[in-house]
Amino acid sequence: MGWIFWIVIGAIAGFLAEKIMKADMGLLMNIGLGIVGALVGGFLINSLLGFGDGEGLIESIVVATIGAVLVLWVVNKVRERTAA
């Protein structure tokens, strides 16, 4: 699948993660977060559970969203520590 597909998946995953975590971020941050989340989610699903080839649209969105939620959680924790 092409890079435009992954940008769209990243935007969707970032948006969903933003809503799940009740964060307030912009479109570019959503795309970046979703792309990083797709990488993190894909790595975790593939290495820990041994499946997840990322071929299906829904599977890709779910995996990317899980990864984006994890990345957003880590970012929030780092921000809390630096603010304190």
Tab-separated table of C-alpha atoms in Angstrom:
chain	number	residue	atom	x	y	z
A	1	MET	CA	0.000	0.000	0.000
A	2	GLY	CA	1.192	3.493	-0.766
A	3	TRP	CA	2.344	6.265	1.495
A	4	ILE	CA	-0.857	8.262	0.888
A	5	PHE	CA	-2.833	5.309	2.292
A	6	TRP	CA	-0.683	5.355	5.440
A	7	ILE	CA	-1.109	9.111	5.862
A	8	VAL	CA	-4.889	8.666	5.686
A	9	ILE	CA	-4.732	5.725	8.121
A	10	GLY	CA	-2.468	7.822	10.366
A	11	ALA	CA	-4.909	10.721	10.350
A	12	ILE	CA	-7.830	8.456	11.210
A	13	ALA	CA	-5.888	6.653	13.949
A	14	GLY	CA	-4.586	9.923	15.403
A	15	PHE	CA	-8.090	11.393	15.430
A	16	LEU	CA	-9.506	8.298	17.145
A	17	ALA	CA	-6.678	8.236	19.698
A	18	GLU	CA	-7.246	11.930	20.406
A	19	LYS	CA	-10.923	11.261	21.122
A	20	ILE	CA	-10.213	8.142	23.207
A	21	MET	CA	-7.600	9.939	25.335
A	22	LYS	CA	-9.624	13.202	25.427
A	23	ALA	CA	-6.654	15.199	24.165
A	24	ASP	CA	-6.705	18.404	22.136
A	25	MET	CA	-4.356	18.264	19.158
A	26	GLY	CA	-4.274	19.584	15.611
A	27	LEU	CA	-4.522	17.789	12.285
A	28	LEU	CA	-0.764	17.583	11.676
A	29	MET	CA	-0.162	16.203	15.158
A	30	ASN	CA	-2.947	13.654	14.579
A	31	ILE	CA	-1.312	12.479	11.360
A	32	GLY	CA	2.124	12.253	12.957
A	33	LEU	CA	0.776	10.530	16.037
A	34	GLY	CA	-1.204	8.086	13.923
A	35	ILE	CA	1.779	7.204	11.727
A	36	VAL	CA	4.032	6.654	14.748
A	37	GLY	CA	1.171	4.746	16.368
A	38	ALA	CA	0.860	2.545	13.294
A	39	LEU	CA	4.540	1.686	13.546
A	40	VAL	CA	4.358	1.024	17.288
A	41	GLY	CA	1.081	-0.897	17.058
A	42	GLY	CA	2.243	-2.951	14.088
A	43	PHE	CA	5.487	-3.852	15.829
A	44	LEU	CA	3.740	-4.839	19.065
A	45	ILE	CA	0.977	-6.848	17.414
A	46	ASN	CA	3.388	-8.637	15.111
A	47	SER	CA	6.119	-9.364	17.650
A	48	LEU	CA	3.992	-10.088	20.721
A	49	LEU	CA	1.014	-11.847	19.179
A	50	GLY	CA	2.562	-13.103	15.948
A	51	PHE	CA	-0.080	-11.771	13.558
A	52	GLY	CA	-1.098	-8.549	11.920
A	53	ASP	CA	0.163	-8.159	8.388
A	54	GLY	CA	-1.628	-4.821	7.981
A	55	GLU	CA	-3.389	-5.792	4.766
A	56	GLY	CA	-6.971	-4.984	5.783
A	57	LEU	CA	-8.327	-1.470	6.138
A	58	ILE	CA	-10.124	-2.052	9.443
A	59	GLU	CA	-7.218	-4.061	10.859
A	60	SER	CA	-4.807	-1.285	9.920
A	61	ILE	CA	-6.959	1.380	11.557
A	62	VAL	CA	-7.412	-0.663	14.751
A	63	VAL	CA	-3.709	-1.486	15.076
A	64	ALA	CA	-2.672	2.103	14.308
A	65	THR	CA	-5.208	3.468	16.799
A	66	ILE	CA	-3.995	1.159	19.577
A	67	GLY	CA	-0.441	2.226	18.862
A	68	ALA	CA	-1.425	5.906	18.736
A	69	VAL	CA	-3.215	5.634	22.094
A	70	LEU	CA	-0.053	4.127	23.591
A	71	VAL	CA	2.127	6.854	22.086
A	72	LEU	CA	-0.261	9.580	23.275
A	73	TRP	CA	-0.279	8.099	26.777
A	74	VAL	CA	3.540	8.155	26.873
A	75	VAL	CA	3.627	11.743	25.553
A	76	ASN	CA	1.154	12.831	28.235
A	77	LYS	CA	3.218	11.157	30.969
A	78	VAL	CA	6.407	12.858	29.758
A	79	ARG	CA	4.647	16.226	29.661
A	80	GLU	CA	3.384	15.716	33.218
A	81	ARG	CA	6.910	14.996	34.471
A	82	THR	CA	8.483	17.972	32.739
A	83	ALA	CA	5.721	20.311	33.924
A	84	ALA	CA	6.136	19.274	37.562
